[in-house]
Amino acid sequence: MLESWRWYGPYDNIALSEVRHTGASGIVTALHEVPYGDVWTRDAIADRRQEIERAGLKWVMVESLPIHERIKRDDGDLSQLFANYRQSMANLAEQGVNAICYNFMPLLDWTRTDLTAPTRYGGTCLRFEATRMAAFEIHMLEREEAAEDYPADVLEGAKAWFEASGEEERNTLLASIMSGLPGAFDRYDIAGLRKALALYDGIGREQLRVHYKRFLEEVVPAAEDLGVRLCVHPDDPPRDILGLPRIVSNADDIAWIMGAVDSRANGLTLCSGSLGANPANDVPAIARQFGDRIHFAHLRNVAKDADGSFEEAEHLDGDTDMVDLVRALLEEEARRKQEGRADSNIVFRPDHGHEMLMDAERQNPPGYPLIGRMKGLAELRGVIRALA
């Protein structure tokens, strides 16, 4: 397996020279400064690739080449947006970057209610607290149907939290949830979020699938011609959020996607944390079921609560059997090598990590500390070495 590291380019306080200290050889990054829907130019891609290579590393995966919200909503004439996406893929392929992670989550890329939940040994982690999410949806956002999405005990806890909270606590909750918005700059207040959500009125699960299939039909044939592998990232968390449907949450969803355009270029990012937040998902079994189409793996763990809450666990100590998951990926690698496939080595990265020691001083993007991720990578490296 090929060790990689997510790096946010000019927005990252971790230098490429420090990434080399982790032992990872591959970089996972994107042109985060380019507005969604615009073409990634050859020159901008070449500059980023050369910057990475000067540090002795290789750009092995794009994360992400984002999909414009208008495509997700099937809003108006999308021909230019699809053309721009195909051109960006072509420009990446020309520079030797031929694997692209993306997601099809409406509006929010991921959702957490706490960015600094305490861990057992003194660090902090990301957490999704069901009662706080319900408090936000029902009492702050005042979404009319929100109460239908939560059990009675969570509704009771949400009301209690809201009544006991002050302006500072509510603002912190809003900021935590808004941290999952894609892009470097856009953030909403309550009124702005209501307007953004209103654009999705009338778009349910089946309609969003129709929009997603159109996207796949527009871009996968071009990816095949270019030798590019696309790999969708599962929903995070794997449940409807803010009344928005989620359609990449379990094995049935993944099977539908793989069949919508049946091509190896239409692949999967196996994110053990996102899938692992759904109690019904057996993540190692999903890895074995869709092994042929896994082009990228995010390896992290979560610990779940009965009410739907979860938090980022240590990489080897959450609810997912990480050793069995790694075994499944190594088995798939061996199968590919027997077939002589060029993509026999699966790219993975340690996903998220606890903030520990000096991490908090670095003010990196939530979930992406230096020391916490390096600890996770070392643990995963040990599992891989032992199994291999």
mmCIF file of C-alpha atoms in Angstrom:
data_model
loop_
_atom_site.group_PDB
_atom_site.id
_atom_site.type_symbol
_atom_site.label_atom_id
_atom_site.label_comp_id
_atom_site.label_asym_id
_atom_site.label_seq_id
_atom_site.Cartn_x
_atom_site.Cartn_y
_atom_site.Cartn_z
ATOM 1 C CA MET A 1 0.000 0.000 0.000
ATOM 2 C CA LEU A 2 1.210 3.481 -0.845
ATOM 3 C CA GLU A 3 1.435 5.857 2.117
ATOM 4 C CA SER A 4 0.150 9.354 1.412
ATOM 5 C CA TRP A 5 -0.594 12.553 3.305
ATOM 6 C CA ARG A 6 -3.303 15.146 2.778
ATOM 7 C CA TRP A 7 -1.806 18.609 2.309
ATOM 8 C CA TYR A 8 -3.770 21.834 1.849
ATOM 9 C CA GLY A 9 -1.161 23.700 -0.179
ATOM 10 C CA PRO A 10 -0.960 27.429 0.620
ATOM 11 C CA TYR A 11 -3.625 26.986 3.335
ATOM 12 C CA ASP A 12 -1.606 24.387 5.258
ATOM 13 C CA ASN A 13 0.672 25.264 8.174
ATOM 14 C CA ILE A 14 2.481 21.944 7.721
ATOM 15 C CA ALA A 15 5.422 22.260 5.329
ATOM 16 C CA LEU A 16 6.193 19.608 2.734
ATOM 17 C CA SER A 17 9.580 19.176 4.397
ATOM 18 C CA GLU A 18 7.729 18.175 7.574
ATOM 19 C CA VAL A 19 5.542 15.731 5.654
ATOM 20 C CA ARG A 20 8.719 13.923 4.611
ATOM 21 C CA HIS A 21 9.464 13.328 8.306
ATOM 22 C CA THR A 22 6.286 11.246 8.553
ATOM 23 C CA GLY A 23 7.621 8.687 6.076
ATOM 24 C CA ALA A 24 4.761 9.194 3.602
ATOM 25 C CA SER A 25 5.890 9.467 -0.009
ATOM 26 C CA GLY A 26 2.670 10.569 -1.702
ATOM 27 C CA ILE A 27 0.787 13.843 -1.450
ATOM 28 C CA VAL A 28 -2.976 14.167 -1.626
ATOM 29 C CA THR A 29 -3.979 17.727 -2.439
ATOM 30 C CA ALA A 30 -6.024 20.046 -4.628
ATOM 31 C CA LEU A 31 -6.020 23.564 -6.019
ATOM 32 C CA HIS A 32 -8.144 24.775 -3.133
ATOM 33 C CA GLU A 33 -7.787 28.382 -4.254
ATOM 34 C CA VAL A 34 -9.645 27.802 -7.545
ATOM 35 C CA PRO A 35 -13.381 28.655 -7.361
ATOM 36 C CA TYR A 36 -15.718 25.706 -7.772
ATOM 37 C CA GLY A 37 -16.659 25.120 -11.388
ATOM 38 C CA ASP A 38 -13.615 26.876 -12.871
ATOM 39 C CA VAL A 39 -11.012 25.033 -14.935
ATOM 40 C CA TRP A 40 -7.820 23.928 -13.233
ATOM 41 C CA THR A 41 -5.263 25.280 -15.698
ATOM 42 C CA ARG A 42 -2.241 23.352 -16.937
ATOM 43 C CA ASP A 43 0.121 25.956 -15.494
ATOM 44 C CA ALA A 44 -1.460 25.933 -12.025
ATOM 45 C CA ILE A 45 -1.387 22.130 -11.914
ATOM 46 C CA ALA A 46 2.214 22.037 -13.126
ATOM 47 C CA ASP A 47 3.281 24.600 -10.523
ATOM 48 C CA ARG A 48 1.718 22.581 -7.689
ATOM 49 C CA ARG A 49 3.173 19.299 -8.992
ATOM 50 C CA GLN A 50 6.657 20.798 -9.288
ATOM 51 C CA GLU A 51 6.437 22.280 -5.788
ATOM 52 C CA ILE A 52 5.626 18.827 -4.415
ATOM 53 C CA GLU A 53 8.359 17.110 -6.419
ATOM 54 C CA ARG A 54 10.997 19.631 -5.318
ATOM 55 C CA ALA A 55 10.300 18.444 -1.774
ATOM 56 C CA GLY A 56 11.033 14.851 -2.787
ATOM 57 C CA LEU A 57 7.368 13.776 -2.825
ATOM 58 C CA LYS A 58 4.827 12.862 -5.508
ATOM 59 C CA TRP A 59 1.296 14.117 -6.130
ATOM 60 C CA VAL A 60 -0.564 10.797 -6.163
ATOM 61 C CA MET A 61 -4.211 11.761 -5.611
ATOM 62 C CA VAL A 62 -6.424 14.796 -6.110
ATOM 63 C CA GLU A 63 -8.700 15.511 -3.179
ATOM 64 C CA SER A 64 -10.899 17.002 -4.316
ATOM 65 C CA LEU A 65 -11.851 18.139 -7.794
ATOM 66 C CA PRO A 66 -15.111 19.552 -6.465
ATOM 67 C CA ILE A 67 -18.520 19.323 -8.085
ATOM 68 C CA HIS A 68 -20.387 22.606 -8.345
ATOM 69 C CA GLU A 69 -23.585 22.797 -6.298
ATOM 70 C CA ARG A 70 -25.556 23.590 -9.461
ATOM 71 C CA ILE A 71 -24.654 20.133 -10.804
ATOM 72 C CA LYS A 72 -25.912 18.525 -7.606
ATOM 73 C CA ARG A 73 -29.170 20.453 -7.973
ATOM 74 C CA ASP A 74 -29.340 20.017 -11.788
ATOM 75 C CA ASP A 75 -29.824 23.759 -11.933
ATOM 76 C CA GLY A 76 -30.008 25.341 -15.393
ATOM 77 C CA ASP A 77 -27.653 24.851 -18.334
ATOM 78 C CA LEU A 78 -24.791 22.762 -16.971
ATOM 79 C CA SER A 79 -22.902 22.221 -20.232
ATOM 80 C CA GLN A 80 -20.085 24.614 -19.365
ATOM 81 C CA LEU A 81 -19.651 23.199 -15.871
ATOM 82 C CA PHE A 82 -19.388 19.653 -17.247
ATOM 83 C CA ALA A 83 -16.969 20.823 -19.951
ATOM 84 C CA ASN A 84 -14.828 22.559 -17.322
ATOM 85 C CA TYR A 85 -14.729 19.415 -15.189
ATOM 86 C CA ARG A 86 -13.617 17.311 -18.150
ATOM 87 C CA GLN A 87 -10.960 19.878 -19.071
ATOM 88 C CA SER A 88 -9.614 19.905 -15.523
ATOM 89 C CA MET A 89 -9.360 16.098 -15.651
ATOM 90 C CA ALA A 90 -7.495 16.351 -18.961
ATOM 91 C CA ASN A 91 -5.084 18.937 -17.582
ATOM 92 C CA LEU A 92 -4.399 16.786 -14.524
ATOM 93 C CA ALA A 93 -3.797 13.698 -16.660
ATOM 94 C CA GLU A 94 -1.384 15.657 -18.838
ATOM 95 C CA GLN A 95 0.668 16.356 -15.694
ATOM 96 C CA GLY A 96 0.624 12.695 -14.655
ATOM 97 C CA VAL A 97 -2.002 13.089 -11.916
ATOM 98 C CA ASN A 98 -4.602 10.481 -12.829
ATOM 99 C CA ALA A 99 -6.608 9.694 -9.675
ATOM 100 C CA ILE A 100 -9.352 11.995 -8.389
ATOM 101 C CA CYS A 101 -11.329 11.766 -5.158
ATOM 102 C CA TYR A 102 -14.599 13.741 -5.019
ATOM 103 C CA ASN A 103 -17.912 13.678 -3.189
ATOM 104 C CA PHE A 104 -21.574 14.227 -4.016
ATOM 105 C CA MET A 105 -22.740 15.525 -0.627
ATOM 106 C CA PRO A 106 -25.185 18.417 -0.966
ATOM 107 C CA LEU A 107 -23.866 21.693 0.469
ATOM 108 C CA LEU A 108 -21.806 20.277 3.382
ATOM 109 C CA ASP A 109 -18.720 18.118 2.832
ATOM 110 C CA TRP A 110 -18.797 16.803 6.403
ATOM 111 C CA THR A 111 -20.597 17.633 9.635
ATOM 112 C CA ARG A 112 -19.340 17.792 13.215
ATOM 113 C CA THR A 113 -20.756 19.573 16.252
ATOM 114 C CA ASP A 114 -17.484 19.766 18.200
ATOM 115 C CA LEU A 115 -14.010 20.301 16.780
ATOM 116 C CA THR A 116 -12.178 19.950 20.108
ATOM 117 C CA ALA A 117 -13.885 17.181 22.076
ATOM 118 C CA PRO A 118 -11.562 15.936 24.867
ATOM 119 C CA THR A 119 -9.938 12.532 24.510
ATOM 120 C CA ARG A 120 -9.037 10.161 27.337
ATOM 121 C CA TYR A 121 -5.358 11.140 27.441
ATOM 122 C CA GLY A 122 -5.659 14.922 27.156
ATOM 123 C CA GLY A 123 -5.826 15.590 23.427
ATOM 124 C CA THR A 124 -8.869 16.588 21.395
ATOM 125 C CA CYS A 125 -10.844 15.081 18.526
ATOM 126 C CA LEU A 126 -13.765 15.767 16.209
ATOM 127 C CA ARG A 127 -17.202 14.731 17.486
ATOM 128 C CA PHE A 128 -20.762 14.549 16.166
ATOM 129 C CA GLU A 129 -23.187 14.922 19.075
ATOM 130 C CA ALA A 130 -26.763 13.995 18.156
ATOM 131 C CA THR A 131 -28.377 16.210 20.802
ATOM 132 C CA ARG A 132 -26.437 19.297 19.692
ATOM 133 C CA MET A 133 -27.176 18.631 16.039
ATOM 134 C CA ALA A 134 -30.853 18.329 16.893
ATOM 135 C CA ALA A 135 -30.671 21.531 18.947
ATOM 136 C CA PHE A 136 -29.121 23.314 15.993
ATOM 137 C CA GLU A 137 -31.672 22.066 13.469
ATOM 138 C CA ILE A 138 -34.765 22.491 15.637
ATOM 139 C CA HIS A 139 -34.074 25.457 17.906
ATOM 140 C CA MET A 140 -31.493 27.524 15.991
ATOM 141 C CA LEU A 141 -32.174 26.826 12.324
ATOM 142 C CA GLU A 142 -35.872 26.219 13.072
ATOM 143 C CA ARG A 143 -36.224 23.634 10.321
ATOM 144 C CA GLU A 144 -39.835 22.531 10.518
ATOM 145 C CA GLU A 145 -39.380 18.816 9.774
ATOM 146 C CA ALA A 146 -36.213 18.352 11.853
ATOM 147 C CA ALA A 147 -37.952 16.809 14.869
ATOM 148 C CA GLU A 148 -38.985 13.846 12.697
ATOM 149 C CA ASP A 149 -35.307 12.912 12.209
ATOM 150 C CA TYR A 150 -34.452 12.281 15.860
ATOM 151 C CA PRO A 151 -35.714 9.902 18.603
ATOM 152 C CA ALA A 152 -37.521 11.232 21.654
ATOM 153 C CA ASP A 153 -34.538 11.073 24.026
ATOM 154 C CA VAL A 154 -32.397 13.102 21.618
ATOM 155 C CA LEU A 155 -35.174 15.691 21.223
ATOM 156 C CA GLU A 156 -35.399 16.019 24.995
ATOM 157 C CA GLY A 157 -31.629 16.426 25.293
ATOM 158 C CA ALA A 158 -31.591 18.971 22.471
ATOM 159 C CA LYS A 159 -34.183 21.135 24.204
ATOM 160 C CA ALA A 160 -32.287 20.954 27.489
ATOM 161 C CA TRP A 161 -28.979 21.897 25.823
ATOM 162 C CA PHE A 162 -30.511 24.819 23.966
ATOM 163 C CA GLU A 163 -32.245 26.224 27.037
ATOM 164 C CA ALA A 164 -29.028 25.986 29.064
ATOM 165 C CA SER A 165 -26.749 27.382 26.336
ATOM 166 C CA GLY A 166 -25.697 30.972 25.833
ATOM 167 C CA GLU A 167 -24.823 33.008 22.749
ATOM 168 C CA GLU A 168 -21.171 31.955 22.838
ATOM 169 C CA GLU A 169 -22.003 28.244 22.946
ATOM 170 C CA ARG A 170 -24.495 28.586 20.121
ATOM 171 C CA ASN A 171 -22.039 30.536 17.988
ATOM 172 C CA THR A 172 -19.397 27.868 18.598
ATOM 173 C CA LEU A 173 -21.848 25.177 17.505
ATOM 174 C CA LEU A 174 -22.687 27.110 14.330
ATOM 175 C CA ALA A 175 -18.991 27.593 13.558
ATOM 176 C CA SER A 176 -18.280 23.884 14.072
ATOM 177 C CA ILE A 177 -21.052 22.836 11.692
ATOM 178 C CA MET A 178 -20.025 25.451 9.123
ATOM 179 C CA SER A 179 -16.469 24.079 9.157
ATOM 180 C CA GLY A 180 -17.788 21.314 6.904
ATOM 181 C CA LEU A 181 -18.622 23.719 4.121
ATOM 182 C CA PRO A 182 -16.433 23.140 1.059
ATOM 183 C CA GLY A 183 -14.008 25.770 -0.134
ATOM 184 C CA ALA A 184 -11.672 28.060 1.728
ATOM 185 C CA PHE A 185 -13.874 31.057 2.429
ATOM 186 C CA ASP A 186 -17.652 30.495 2.319
ATOM 187 C CA ARG A 187 -19.390 30.344 5.678
ATOM 188 C CA TYR A 188 -23.045 31.006 6.519
ATOM 189 C CA ASP A 189 -24.925 32.590 9.346
ATOM 190 C CA ILE A 190 -28.347 31.135 10.187
ATOM 191 C CA ALA A 191 -30.158 33.277 7.607
ATOM 192 C CA GLY A 192 -27.620 32.455 4.904
ATOM 193 C CA LEU A 193 -27.822 28.747 5.634
ATOM 194 C CA ARG A 194 -31.619 28.843 5.338
ATOM 195 C CA LYS A 195 -31.300 30.429 1.900
ATOM 196 C CA ALA A 196 -28.726 27.856 0.781
ATOM 197 C CA LEU A 197 -30.911 24.986 1.988
ATOM 198 C CA ALA A 198 -33.950 26.442 0.215
ATOM 199 C CA LEU A 199 -32.192 25.889 -3.115
ATOM 200 C CA TYR A 200 -32.550 22.141 -2.464
ATOM 201 C CA ASP A 201 -36.291 22.272 -1.787
ATOM 202 C CA GLY A 202 -38.024 19.425 -3.608
ATOM 203 C CA ILE A 203 -34.826 17.429 -4.193
ATOM 204 C CA GLY A 204 -35.149 14.086 -2.442
ATOM 205 C CA ARG A 205 -33.094 10.935 -2.525
ATOM 206 C CA GLU A 206 -34.275 9.614 -5.876
ATOM 207 C CA GLN A 207 -34.010 13.000 -7.586
ATOM 208 C CA LEU A 208 -30.469 13.475 -6.272
ATOM 209 C CA ARG A 209 -29.598 10.045 -7.693
ATOM 210 C CA VAL A 210 -30.847 11.204 -11.101
ATOM 211 C CA HIS A 211 -28.577 14.247 -10.888
ATOM 212 C CA TYR A 212 -25.627 12.126 -9.797
ATOM 213 C CA LYS A 213 -26.113 9.659 -12.639
ATOM 214 C CA ARG A 214 -26.088 12.527 -15.109
ATOM 215 C CA PHE A 215 -22.770 13.698 -13.685
ATOM 216 C CA LEU A 216 -21.293 10.217 -14.028
ATOM 217 C CA GLU A 217 -22.526 9.891 -17.598
ATOM 218 C CA GLU A 218 -20.954 13.252 -18.443
ATOM 219 C CA VAL A 219 -17.504 12.623 -16.960
ATOM 220 C CA VAL A 220 -16.744 8.888 -16.647
ATOM 221 C CA PRO A 221 -16.325 8.254 -20.415
ATOM 222 C CA ALA A 222 -13.814 11.111 -20.537
ATOM 223 C CA ALA A 223 -12.016 9.666 -17.513
ATOM 224 C CA GLU A 224 -11.774 6.298 -19.284
ATOM 225 C CA ASP A 225 -10.228 7.945 -22.355
ATOM 226 C CA LEU A 226 -7.742 9.869 -20.217
ATOM 227 C CA GLY A 227 -6.772 6.920 -18.018
ATOM 228 C CA VAL A 228 -8.143 8.770 -14.979
ATOM 229 C CA ARG A 229 -9.673 6.960 -12.001
ATOM 230 C CA LEU A 230 -12.527 8.735 -10.240
ATOM 231 C CA CYS A 231 -13.366 7.629 -6.696
ATOM 232 C CA VAL A 232 -16.379 8.915 -4.792
ATOM 233 C CA HIS A 233 -16.067 9.614 -1.083
ATOM 234 C CA PRO A 234 -18.879 8.311 1.175
ATOM 235 C CA ASP A 235 -21.189 10.656 3.045
ATOM 236 C CA ASP A 236 -19.882 12.021 6.331
ATOM 237 C CA PRO A 237 -21.850 11.219 8.414
ATOM 238 C CA PRO A 238 -23.749 8.534 6.494
ATOM 239 C CA ARG A 239 -27.212 9.950 7.194
ATOM 240 C CA ASP A 240 -29.434 12.792 5.987
ATOM 241 C CA ILE A 241 -28.325 16.144 7.405
ATOM 242 C CA LEU A 242 -30.300 19.409 7.563
ATOM 243 C CA GLY A 243 -33.027 17.787 5.509
ATOM 244 C CA LEU A 244 -30.565 17.133 2.666
ATOM 245 C CA PRO A 245 -30.542 13.606 1.243
ATOM 246 C CA ARG A 246 -27.373 11.521 1.374
ATOM 247 C CA ILE A 247 -26.918 8.835 -1.287
ATOM 248 C CA VAL A 248 -23.417 7.404 -0.651
ATOM 249 C CA SER A 249 -23.911 5.923 2.806
ATOM 250 C CA ASN A 250 -23.912 2.107 2.626
ATOM 251 C CA ALA A 251 -23.211 -0.935 0.467
ATOM 252 C CA ASP A 252 -26.505 -0.626 -1.426
ATOM 253 C CA ASP A 253 -25.727 2.985 -2.328
ATOM 254 C CA ILE A 254 -22.238 2.057 -3.491
ATOM 255 C CA ALA A 255 -23.576 -0.805 -5.602
ATOM 256 C CA TRP A 256 -26.022 1.582 -7.279
ATOM 257 C CA ILE A 257 -23.212 4.048 -8.054
ATOM 258 C CA MET A 258 -20.888 1.408 -9.463
ATOM 259 C CA GLY A 259 -23.716 0.141 -11.661
ATOM 260 C CA ALA A 260 -24.954 3.561 -12.773
ATOM 261 C CA VAL A 261 -21.954 3.766 -15.098
ATOM 262 C CA ASP A 262 -20.245 0.390 -14.989
ATOM 263 C CA SER A 263 -16.595 1.264 -15.504
ATOM 264 C CA ARG A 264 -13.413 0.828 -13.501
ATOM 265 C CA ALA A 265 -12.959 4.584 -13.939
ATOM 266 C CA ASN A 266 -16.055 4.976 -11.741
ATOM 267 C CA GLY A 267 -14.582 3.944 -8.412
ATOM 268 C CA LEU A 268 -14.712 4.313 -4.651
ATOM 269 C CA THR A 269 -12.765 6.063 -1.935
ATOM 270 C CA LEU A 270 -13.039 3.568 0.932
ATOM 271 C CA CYS A 271 -13.386 5.873 3.958
ATOM 272 C CA SER A 272 -13.544 3.669 7.023
ATOM 273 C CA GLY A 273 -14.565 6.537 9.283
ATOM 274 C CA SER A 274 -17.463 7.802 7.198
ATOM 275 C CA LEU A 275 -18.863 4.334 6.538
ATOM 276 C CA GLY A 276 -18.016 3.236 10.068
ATOM 277 C CA ALA A 277 -20.298 5.886 11.588
ATOM 278 C CA ASN A 278 -23.296 3.848 10.380
ATOM 279 C CA PRO A 279 -23.867 0.926 12.802
ATOM 280 C CA ALA A 280 -25.296 -1.171 9.952
ATOM 281 C CA ASN A 281 -22.097 -0.972 7.877
ATOM 282 C CA ASP A 282 -19.518 -3.772 8.039
ATOM 283 C CA VAL A 283 -16.570 -1.833 6.647
ATOM 284 C CA PRO A 284 -14.199 -4.784 5.982
ATOM 285 C CA ALA A 285 -17.068 -6.565 4.190
ATOM 286 C CA ILE A 286 -17.706 -3.472 2.061
ATOM 287 C CA ALA A 287 -13.995 -3.375 1.212
ATOM 288 C CA ARG A 288 -14.130 -6.979 0.044
ATOM 289 C CA GLN A 289 -17.362 -6.475 -1.898
ATOM 290 C CA PHE A 290 -16.077 -3.486 -3.869
ATOM 291 C CA GLY A 291 -12.341 -4.176 -3.785
ATOM 292 C CA ASP A 292 -11.991 -4.070 -7.560
ATOM 293 C CA ARG A 293 -13.219 -0.459 -7.607
ATOM 294 C CA ILE A 294 -11.348 0.925 -4.598
ATOM 295 C CA HIS A 295 -8.849 3.494 -5.865
ATOM 296 C CA PHE A 296 -8.146 5.247 -2.564
ATOM 297 C CA ALA A 297 -8.512 4.481 1.138
ATOM 298 C CA HIS A 298 -9.034 6.853 4.056
ATOM 299 C CA LEU A 299 -8.121 4.885 7.156
ATOM 300 C CA ARG A 300 -9.535 6.208 10.421
ATOM 301 C CA ASN A 301 -11.801 4.925 13.162
ATOM 302 C CA VAL A 302 -14.848 6.144 15.031
ATOM 303 C CA ALA A 303 -16.475 5.194 18.324
ATOM 304 C CA LYS A 304 -20.283 5.285 18.164
ATOM 305 C CA ASP A 305 -22.953 5.916 20.799
ATOM 306 C CA ALA A 306 -26.444 4.403 20.803
ATOM 307 C CA ASP A 307 -28.138 7.762 20.106
ATOM 308 C CA GLY A 308 -26.301 8.294 16.793
ATOM 309 C CA SER A 309 -23.422 10.317 18.199
ATOM 310 C CA PHE A 310 -19.848 9.376 17.305
ATOM 311 C CA GLU A 311 -16.322 10.694 17.647
ATOM 312 C CA GLU A 312 -12.956 10.134 16.030
ATOM 313 C CA ALA A 313 -11.219 7.295 17.851
ATOM 314 C CA GLU A 314 -7.582 6.282 17.762
ATOM 315 C CA HIS A 315 -6.884 4.547 14.471
ATOM 316 C CA LEU A 316 -6.741 1.040 15.941
ATOM 317 C CA ASP A 317 -9.208 1.409 18.822
ATOM 318 C CA GLY A 318 -12.600 2.364 17.366
ATOM 319 C CA ASP A 319 -15.569 0.228 16.348
ATOM 320 C CA THR A 320 -14.132 -0.869 12.993
ATOM 321 C CA ASP A 321 -11.755 -3.832 12.952
ATOM 322 C CA MET A 322 -8.886 -1.948 11.330
ATOM 323 C CA VAL A 323 -6.653 -5.024 11.147
ATOM 324 C CA ASP A 324 -9.276 -6.942 9.160
ATOM 325 C CA LEU A 325 -9.896 -3.911 6.935
ATOM 326 C CA VAL A 326 -6.199 -3.601 6.122
ATOM 327 C CA ARG A 327 -6.116 -7.351 5.492
ATOM 328 C CA ALA A 328 -8.943 -6.944 2.973
ATOM 329 C CA LEU A 329 -7.062 -4.182 1.145
ATOM 330 C CA LEU A 330 -3.854 -6.213 1.062
ATOM 331 C CA GLU A 331 -5.793 -9.190 -0.328
ATOM 332 C CA GLU A 332 -7.129 -6.922 -3.084
ATOM 333 C CA GLU A 333 -3.621 -5.672 -3.844
ATOM 334 C CA ALA A 334 -2.377 -9.247 -4.189
ATOM 335 C CA ARG A 335 -5.242 -10.081 -6.543
ATOM 336 C CA ARG A 336 -4.444 -7.065 -8.711
ATOM 337 C CA LYS A 337 -0.780 -7.966 -8.881
ATOM 338 C CA GLN A 338 -1.711 -11.438 -10.118
ATOM 339 C CA GLU A 339 -3.766 -9.779 -12.860
ATOM 340 C CA GLY A 340 -0.864 -7.472 -13.714
ATOM 341 C CA ARG A 341 -2.858 -4.292 -13.058
ATOM 342 C CA ALA A 342 -0.931 -1.027 -13.124
ATOM 343 C CA ASP A 343 -2.940 0.215 -10.129
ATOM 344 C CA SER A 344 -2.076 -2.743 -7.917
ATOM 345 C CA ASN A 345 -0.841 -0.547 -5.041
ATOM 346 C CA ILE A 346 -3.764 1.080 -3.246
ATOM 347 C CA VAL A 347 -3.099 4.655 -2.144
ATOM 348 C CA PHE A 348 -4.121 5.305 1.456
ATOM 349 C CA ARG A 349 -3.722 8.066 3.965
ATOM 350 C CA PRO A 350 -4.200 8.278 7.728
ATOM 351 C CA ASP A 351 -7.443 10.209 7.884
ATOM 352 C CA HIS A 352 -8.038 12.735 10.617
ATOM 353 C CA GLY A 353 -6.190 12.423 13.880
ATOM 354 C CA HIS A 354 -6.310 13.581 17.460
ATOM 355 C CA GLU A 355 -4.718 16.924 18.271
ATOM 356 C CA MET A 356 -1.948 16.208 20.768
ATOM 357 C CA LEU A 357 1.226 17.746 22.151
ATOM 358 C CA MET A 358 2.041 20.819 20.002
ATOM 359 C CA ASP A 359 -0.692 20.243 17.416
ATOM 360 C CA ALA A 360 -3.089 22.834 18.837
ATOM 361 C CA GLU A 361 -0.484 25.566 18.315
ATOM 362 C CA ARG A 362 -0.374 24.915 14.572
ATOM 363 C CA GLN A 363 -4.028 25.841 13.860
ATOM 364 C CA ASN A 364 -4.394 23.368 11.012
ATOM 365 C CA PRO A 365 -7.708 22.469 9.343
ATOM 366 C CA PRO A 366 -9.972 20.509 11.716
ATOM 367 C CA GLY A 367 -8.969 16.857 11.904
ATOM 368 C CA TYR A 368 -5.620 17.341 10.173
ATOM 369 C CA PRO A 369 -2.920 17.816 12.823
ATOM 370 C CA LEU A 370 0.681 16.831 12.223
ATOM 371 C CA ILE A 371 1.494 14.715 15.277
ATOM 372 C CA GLY A 372 -1.897 13.033 15.606
ATOM 373 C CA ARG A 373 -1.900 11.904 11.984
ATOM 374 C CA MET A 374 1.737 10.810 12.142
ATOM 375 C CA LYS A 375 0.813 8.636 15.136
ATOM 376 C CA GLY A 376 -2.038 7.121 13.113
ATOM 377 C CA LEU A 377 0.232 6.518 10.127
ATOM 378 C CA ALA A 378 2.808 4.769 12.324
ATOM 379 C CA GLU A 379 0.124 2.491 13.763
ATOM 380 C CA LEU A 380 -1.243 1.643 10.328
ATOM 381 C CA ARG A 381 2.246 1.063 8.990
ATOM 382 C CA GLY A 382 2.811 -1.466 11.761
ATOM 383 C CA VAL A 383 -0.416 -3.320 10.896
ATOM 384 C CA ILE A 384 0.474 -3.393 7.199
ATOM 385 C CA ARG A 385 4.005 -4.646 7.888
ATOM 386 C CA ALA A 386 2.779 -7.369 10.224
ATOM 387 C CA LEU A 387 0.112 -8.633 7.813
ATOM 388 C CA ALA A 388 2.413 -8.439 4.804
#
